[in-house]
Tab-separated table of C-alpha atoms in Angstrom:
chain	number	residue	atom	x	y	z
A	58	MET	CA	-9.635	-14.132	-8.116
A	59	ASP	CA	-8.349	-14.769	-4.600
A	60	VAL	CA	-8.741	-18.505	-5.106
A	61	ILE	CA	-6.625	-18.396	-8.286
A	62	SER	CA	-3.964	-16.368	-6.474
A	63	ASP	CA	-3.923	-18.865	-3.591
A	64	ILE	CA	-3.560	-21.777	-6.006
A	65	ILE	CA	-0.646	-20.045	-7.768
A	66	VAL	CA	1.183	-19.295	-4.490
A	67	GLN	CA	0.659	-22.857	-3.251
A	68	GLY	CA	1.897	-24.206	-6.603
A	69	VAL	CA	5.004	-22.020	-6.367
A	70	GLN	CA	5.632	-23.377	-2.874
A	71	MET	CA	5.407	-27.000	-4.092
A	72	LEU	CA	7.678	-26.318	-7.088
A	73	LEU	CA	10.152	-24.340	-4.989
A	74	VAL	CA	10.849	-27.216	-2.604
A	75	LEU	CA	11.128	-29.577	-5.569
A	76	LEU	CA	13.683	-27.384	-7.353
A	77	LEU	CA	15.739	-26.371	-4.325
A	78	ALA	CA	16.067	-29.802	-2.652
A	79	PRO	CA	18.836	-31.190	-4.946
A	80	LEU	CA	20.552	-27.806	-4.933
A	81	LEU	CA	20.750	-27.789	-1.123
A	82	THR	CA	22.341	-31.250	-1.085
A	83	GLY	CA	24.823	-30.249	-3.800
A	84	TYR	CA	25.643	-27.055	-1.911
A	85	VAL	CA	26.339	-28.946	1.350
A	86	ARG	CA	28.614	-31.389	-0.512
A	87	LYS	CA	30.452	-28.509	-2.213
A	88	VAL	CA	31.021	-26.625	1.058
A	89	LYS	CA	32.274	-29.809	2.747
A	90	ALA	CA	34.704	-30.395	-0.090
A	91	ARG	CA	35.997	-26.819	0.061
A	92	LEU	CA	36.404	-27.037	3.854
A	93	LEU	CA	38.552	-30.148	3.273
A	94	ARG	CA	40.530	-28.218	0.623
A	95	ARG	CA	39.186	-30.278	-2.256
A	96	GLN	CA	37.578	-28.963	-5.418
A	97	GLY	CA	34.464	-31.104	-5.092
A	98	ALA	CA	31.659	-31.694	-7.567
A	99	SER	CA	29.421	-28.936	-8.876
A	100	VAL	CA	26.441	-27.866	-6.768
A	101	PHE	CA	24.282	-29.074	-9.684
A	102	GLN	CA	25.669	-32.638	-9.542
A	103	PRO	CA	22.552	-34.039	-7.731
A	104	TYR	CA	20.397	-32.913	-10.714
A	105	ARG	CA	22.762	-34.763	-13.089
A	106	ASP	CA	22.686	-37.858	-10.858
A	107	LEU	CA	18.875	-37.886	-10.906
A	108	LEU	CA	18.771	-37.515	-14.709
A	109	ARG	CA	21.360	-40.297	-15.114
A	110	LEU	CA	19.356	-42.642	-12.880
A	111	LEU	CA	16.098	-41.836	-14.708
A	112	ARG	CA	17.698	-42.854	-18.017
A	113	LYS	CA	18.958	-46.190	-16.646
A	114	GLU	CA	17.087	-49.462	-16.863
A	115	VAL	CA	15.432	-50.811	-13.716
A	116	VAL	CA	16.875	-54.128	-12.540
A	117	LEU	CA	14.614	-56.076	-10.176
A	118	ALA	CA	15.309	-59.168	-8.106
A	119	ASP	CA	13.295	-62.248	-9.114
A	120	ASN	CA	11.558	-62.425	-5.745
A	121	ALA	CA	10.734	-58.688	-5.529
A	122	SER	CA	7.029	-58.137	-4.819
A	123	TRP	CA	4.695	-55.267	-5.775
A	124	LEU	CA	5.621	-53.583	-2.492
A	125	PHE	CA	9.227	-53.252	-3.635
A	126	ARG	CA	8.085	-51.586	-6.888
A	127	VAL	CA	5.629	-49.061	-5.431
A	128	THR	CA	7.643	-48.042	-2.355
A	129	PRO	CA	9.867	-45.466	-4.166
A	130	TYR	CA	6.781	-43.615	-5.439
A	131	ILE	CA	4.976	-43.764	-2.066
A	132	THR	CA	8.083	-42.546	-0.258
A	133	PHE	CA	8.674	-39.694	-2.693
A	134	ALA	CA	5.015	-38.577	-2.623
A	135	ALA	CA	4.779	-38.634	1.195
A	136	VAL	CA	7.994	-36.646	1.686
A	137	TRP	CA	7.102	-34.148	-1.072
A	138	VAL	CA	3.683	-33.468	0.452
A	139	ALA	CA	5.251	-33.075	3.908
A	140	ALA	CA	7.918	-30.686	2.549
A	141	ALA	CA	5.302	-28.657	0.665
A	142	LEU	CA	3.249	-28.193	3.856
A	143	VAL	CA	6.047	-26.382	5.710
A	144	PRO	CA	5.773	-22.605	5.186
A	145	THR	CA	8.945	-21.535	3.411
A	146	PHE	CA	8.461	-17.999	2.088
A	147	ALA	CA	4.812	-17.310	3.066
A	148	THR	CA	2.222	-18.328	5.641
A	149	GLY	CA	-1.493	-18.812	5.155
A	150	LEU	CA	-1.159	-20.887	1.975
A	151	LEU	CA	-4.050	-22.805	0.433
A	152	PHE	CA	-3.143	-26.072	2.203
A	153	ASN	CA	-2.403	-24.240	5.436
A	154	TRP	CA	-5.126	-26.110	7.312
A	155	THR	CA	-3.272	-29.393	6.722
A	156	ALA	CA	0.166	-28.007	7.664
A	157	ASP	CA	0.136	-29.544	11.094
A	158	LEU	CA	3.327	-30.728	12.798
A	159	ILE	CA	1.742	-34.035	13.821
A	160	ALA	CA	0.566	-34.636	10.232
A	161	ILE	CA	4.107	-34.036	8.959
A	162	VAL	CA	5.530	-36.492	11.519
A	163	ALA	CA	2.903	-39.046	10.398
A	164	LEU	CA	3.783	-38.573	6.693
A	165	LEU	CA	7.492	-39.060	7.381
A	166	GLY	CA	6.741	-42.096	9.536
A	167	SER	CA	4.656	-43.635	6.720
A	168	ALA	CA	7.480	-43.126	4.229
A	169	ARG	CA	9.950	-44.787	6.592
A	170	PHE	CA	7.557	-47.690	7.245
A	171	PHE	CA	7.279	-48.560	3.544
A	172	LEU	CA	11.026	-48.135	2.960
A	173	ALA	CA	11.854	-50.481	5.843
A	174	LEU	CA	9.397	-53.083	4.503
A	175	ALA	CA	10.881	-52.797	1.005
A	176	GLY	CA	14.378	-53.250	2.444
A	177	MET	CA	13.349	-56.654	3.827
A	178	ASP	CA	11.196	-57.603	0.833
A	179	VAL	CA	13.917	-59.143	-1.363
A	180	GLY	CA	15.410	-61.047	1.585
A	181	THR	CA	19.042	-59.893	1.356
A	182	SER	CA	21.171	-59.555	4.489
A	183	PHE	CA	22.030	-55.901	3.771
A	184	GLY	CA	18.366	-54.966	3.427
A	185	GLY	CA	17.514	-56.647	6.731
A	186	ILE	CA	20.405	-54.952	8.556
A	187	GLY	CA	19.503	-51.533	7.148
A	188	SER	CA	15.798	-51.896	7.935
A	189	SER	CA	16.410	-53.038	11.523
A	190	ARG	CA	18.825	-50.162	12.159
A	191	GLU	CA	16.453	-47.645	10.550
A	192	VAL	CA	13.554	-48.806	12.739
A	193	MET	CA	15.786	-48.722	15.828
A	194	ILE	CA	16.664	-45.078	15.079
A	195	ALA	CA	13.005	-44.269	14.351
A	196	THR	CA	11.828	-45.650	17.704
A	197	LEU	CA	14.103	-43.138	19.405
A	198	ALA	CA	13.772	-40.182	17.020
A	199	GLU	CA	9.955	-40.093	16.746
A	200	PRO	CA	9.254	-39.774	20.520
A	201	ALA	CA	11.847	-36.984	20.672
A	202	MET	CA	10.164	-35.283	17.719
A	203	LEU	CA	6.739	-35.540	19.342
A	204	LEU	CA	8.066	-33.965	22.551
A	205	ILE	CA	9.463	-31.094	20.462
A	206	VAL	CA	6.007	-30.700	18.895
A	207	PHE	CA	4.377	-30.633	22.354
A	208	CYS	CA	6.896	-28.039	23.523
A	209	LEU	CA	6.146	-25.771	20.533
A	210	ALA	CA	2.401	-26.331	20.903
A	211	LEU	CA	2.541	-25.244	24.557
A	212	VAL	CA	4.329	-22.032	23.577
A	213	ALA	CA	2.246	-21.137	20.505
A	214	GLY	CA	-1.048	-22.742	21.520
A	215	SER	CA	-1.295	-24.710	18.281
A	216	THR	CA	0.484	-27.377	16.241
A	217	GLN	CA	-0.342	-25.654	12.958
A	218	LEU	CA	2.863	-24.387	11.421
A	219	SER	CA	1.550	-21.046	10.172
A	220	THR	CA	0.215	-20.223	13.654
A	221	VAL	CA	3.455	-21.338	15.324
A	222	SER	CA	5.572	-19.326	12.870
A	223	HIS	CA	3.392	-16.222	13.212
A	224	PHE	CA	3.437	-16.402	17.022
A	225	LEU	CA	7.192	-16.964	17.310
A	226	ALA	CA	7.833	-14.010	14.973
A	227	SER	CA	5.906	-11.710	17.315
A	228	SER	CA	7.427	-9.704	20.161
A	229	TYR	CA	5.496	-11.675	22.807
A	230	VAL	CA	7.878	-14.623	22.799
A	231	GLY	CA	11.290	-13.286	23.839
A	232	LEU	CA	14.140	-15.562	24.849
A	233	ARG	CA	13.002	-18.874	26.343
A	234	VAL	CA	15.196	-21.708	27.604
A	235	SER	CA	12.582	-24.280	26.568
A	236	LEU	CA	12.715	-23.084	22.950
A	237	GLY	CA	16.516	-23.310	22.987
A	238	MET	CA	16.254	-26.924	24.191
A	239	ALA	CA	13.676	-27.682	21.501
A	240	LEU	CA	15.950	-26.181	18.808
A	241	VAL	CA	18.940	-28.317	19.842
A	242	ALA	CA	16.726	-31.417	20.080
A	243	LEU	CA	15.225	-30.763	16.630
A	244	PHE	CA	18.695	-30.358	15.139
A	245	MET	CA	19.766	-33.726	16.617
A	246	VAL	CA	16.609	-35.425	15.318
A	247	ALA	CA	17.176	-33.874	11.875
A	248	ILE	CA	20.731	-35.266	11.810
A	249	ALA	CA	19.466	-38.760	12.625
A	250	GLU	CA	16.433	-38.672	10.309
A	251	ASN	CA	18.525	-37.538	7.331
A	252	ALA	CA	21.258	-40.137	7.881
A	253	ARG	CA	23.921	-37.467	8.326
A	254	ILE	CA	27.221	-37.591	10.246
A	255	PRO	CA	27.663	-38.528	13.126
A	256	VAL	CA	24.676	-40.948	13.012
A	257	ASP	CA	25.215	-42.224	9.458
A	258	ASN	CA	27.419	-41.496	6.486
A	259	PRO	CA	25.627	-41.732	3.126
A	260	ALA	CA	28.951	-41.437	1.265
A	261	THR	CA	30.189	-44.869	2.415
A	262	HIS	CA	29.035	-48.443	1.812
A	263	LEU	CA	30.654	-50.206	4.747
A	264	GLU	CA	28.661	-53.079	6.166
A	265	LEU	CA	29.403	-52.184	9.785
A	266	THR	CA	28.203	-48.577	9.474
A	267	MET	CA	25.499	-48.518	6.789
A	268	VAL	CA	21.940	-47.657	7.819
A	269	HIS	CA	19.942	-45.887	5.123
A	270	GLU	CA	22.150	-46.987	2.216
A	271	ALA	CA	21.818	-50.667	3.197
A	272	MET	CA	18.029	-50.534	2.722
A	273	ILE	CA	18.214	-49.192	-0.839
A	274	LEU	CA	21.128	-51.258	-2.193
A	275	GLU	CA	18.791	-53.380	-4.340
A	276	TYR	CA	17.186	-50.362	-6.052
A	277	SER	CA	18.294	-49.059	-9.440
A	278	GLY	CA	17.179	-46.776	-12.244
A	279	ARG	CA	14.112	-44.604	-11.755
A	280	HIS	CA	13.261	-46.352	-8.471
A	281	LEU	CA	16.579	-45.269	-6.963
A	282	ALA	CA	16.090	-41.767	-8.432
A	283	MET	CA	12.757	-41.442	-6.586
A	284	ILE	CA	14.316	-42.570	-3.298
A	285	GLU	CA	17.313	-40.240	-3.681
A	286	PHE	CA	15.008	-37.338	-4.566
A	287	GLY	CA	12.941	-38.126	-1.462
A	288	ALA	CA	16.116	-37.982	0.655
A	289	TYR	CA	16.975	-34.541	-0.819
A	290	LEU	CA	13.445	-33.341	-0.028
A	291	LYS	CA	13.647	-34.659	3.523
A	292	LEU	CA	16.813	-32.664	4.218
A	293	LEU	CA	15.145	-29.543	2.802
A	294	LEU	CA	12.054	-30.236	4.941
A	295	TYR	CA	13.980	-30.283	8.210
A	296	VAL	CA	15.992	-27.180	7.316
A	297	SER	CA	12.746	-25.400	6.335
A	298	LEU	CA	11.101	-26.566	9.565
A	299	ILE	CA	13.912	-25.109	11.689
A	300	ALA	CA	13.862	-21.876	9.663
A	301	CYS	CA	10.054	-21.597	9.780
A	302	VAL	CA	9.675	-22.265	13.502
A	303	PHE	CA	12.798	-20.804	15.090
A	304	PHE	CA	13.866	-18.156	12.525
A	305	PRO	CA	10.575	-16.986	10.966
A	306	TRP	CA	11.855	-13.563	9.977
A	307	GLN	CA	10.761	-12.091	6.652
A	308	ILE	CA	8.151	-14.794	5.998
A	309	ALA	CA	5.379	-13.075	4.057
A	310	LEU	CA	1.925	-12.994	5.617
A	311	TYR	CA	-1.177	-14.058	3.729
A	312	GLY	CA	-2.320	-11.580	1.077
A	313	THR	CA	0.543	-9.094	1.505
A	314	GLY	CA	1.332	-8.966	-2.203
A	315	ALA	CA	3.933	-10.108	-4.729
A	316	LEU	CA	6.718	-7.924	-3.324
A	317	SER	CA	6.400	-9.461	0.154
A	318	TYR	CA	6.387	-12.930	-1.376
A	319	ALA	CA	9.559	-12.114	-3.352
A	320	ILE	CA	11.285	-10.800	-0.200
A	321	GLY	CA	10.164	-13.913	1.678
A	322	ALA	CA	11.550	-16.176	-1.065
A	323	GLY	CA	14.882	-14.318	-1.032
A	324	ALA	CA	15.114	-14.566	2.765
A	325	TYR	CA	14.287	-18.292	2.569
A	326	ILE	CA	17.130	-18.921	0.106
A	327	VAL	CA	19.552	-17.005	2.362
A	328	LYS	CA	18.431	-19.145	5.335
A	329	LEU	CA	18.976	-22.325	3.294
A	330	ALA	CA	22.485	-21.195	2.319
A	331	LEU	CA	23.381	-20.368	5.921
A	332	ALA	CA	21.929	-23.627	7.250
A	333	GLY	CA	23.734	-25.626	4.547
A	334	PHE	CA	27.040	-23.995	5.448
A	335	LEU	CA	26.561	-24.687	9.178
A	336	LEU	CA	25.601	-28.309	8.462
A	337	ALA	CA	28.698	-28.806	6.295
A	338	LEU	CA	30.864	-27.205	8.989
A	339	PHE	CA	29.357	-29.461	11.676
A	340	GLU	CA	29.856	-32.615	9.605
A	341	THR	CA	33.429	-31.664	8.755
A	342	ALA	CA	34.300	-31.203	12.427
A	343	THR	CA	32.504	-34.378	13.612
A	344	ALA	CA	33.411	-38.055	13.297
A	345	LYS	CA	30.984	-40.895	12.574
A	346	MET	CA	29.904	-42.541	15.812
A	347	ARG	CA	29.444	-46.282	16.297
A	348	VAL	CA	25.920	-47.620	15.814
A	349	PHE	CA	25.419	-48.651	19.448
A	350	ARG	CA	26.092	-45.061	20.540
A	351	VAL	CA	23.193	-43.695	18.451
A	352	PRO	CA	20.640	-44.413	21.242
A	353	GLN	CA	22.689	-42.201	23.579
A	354	PHE	CA	22.701	-39.415	20.963
A	355	LEU	CA	18.944	-39.595	20.412
A	356	GLY	CA	18.333	-40.137	24.118
A	357	ALA	CA	19.896	-36.715	24.696
A	358	ALA	CA	17.471	-35.241	22.128
A	359	PHE	CA	14.563	-36.944	23.907
A	360	MET	CA	15.663	-35.568	27.290
A	361	LEU	CA	16.031	-32.049	25.868
A	362	GLY	CA	12.506	-32.213	24.436
A	363	LEU	CA	11.160	-33.590	27.725
A	364	LEU	CA	12.943	-30.962	29.829
A	365	GLY	CA	11.703	-28.182	27.555
A	366	THR	CA	8.113	-29.425	27.897
A	367	LEU	CA	8.360	-29.882	31.679
A	368	LEU	CA	9.929	-26.449	32.039
A	369	LEU	CA	6.929	-24.907	30.306
A	370	PHE	CA	4.521	-26.805	32.573
A	371	VAL	CA	6.393	-25.729	35.710
A	372	SER	CA	6.709	-22.081	34.640
A	373	ARG	CA	2.966	-21.937	33.873
A	374	SER	CA	1.973	-23.379	37.231
A	375	PHE	CA	3.278	-20.348	39.133
């Protein structure tokens, strides 16, 4: 009976991230529009965009290989699995043993690797520019992310997300400067990894500024729908990661019952709404930076992660 209950809760977790990901993107767009005193599209517009793309015919370049065709599905699957591993409303889920921060970084890195290869596959100049810029950002963002993981692992004694979340929710942690540095660094990495302002602007198609959009210009139909859905899931993943690690309040513990799970789900939706509003506010108040300044932005995230880790080492040595 316990096994069936665990399977149901894990299934709810996987469906929840799938259903909420487009809604979060639509909500951020709506809040940005309202902050700019525009009406804006409905929060459900991303669902309509996905359905419209799924109904359209796929147009492929003559020289597109099998890699170009399978990459949207690989990317979507890797990001969905990674998003489903992050505890959202409950800890101790069935796949808890695989919910490791390093495994999530590896899944996201695999998705990016295939997308960058597919961008260069058809041989267009836009695809090559987008892939090279994406890899340049990844070489700076991934080391910063790993330092954040090390910092959290030193505090919680584990890289498993349920353990980290449970430990940080306890009264033993208190206020720590290293955790504050890790939070700011993770926010900066999330901005870069999700192609958000000031690193990238997914709403424009200018040759001088495009990064992520340049890689997927050749995709259409259901292939583009899979890639767009993967991007929605990736944004939800990073918001869930920040909420799970740094704001783990009201996350239900394993086996605490349906009421605790319902409270945890409600608290998770409130956290998503608050994070979406803050992200929209930040993007509205920030301008897009030039591409050659992105290394400085991510270099600051790397230094924050490094300082947080070193601070923990130094404080433990006394």
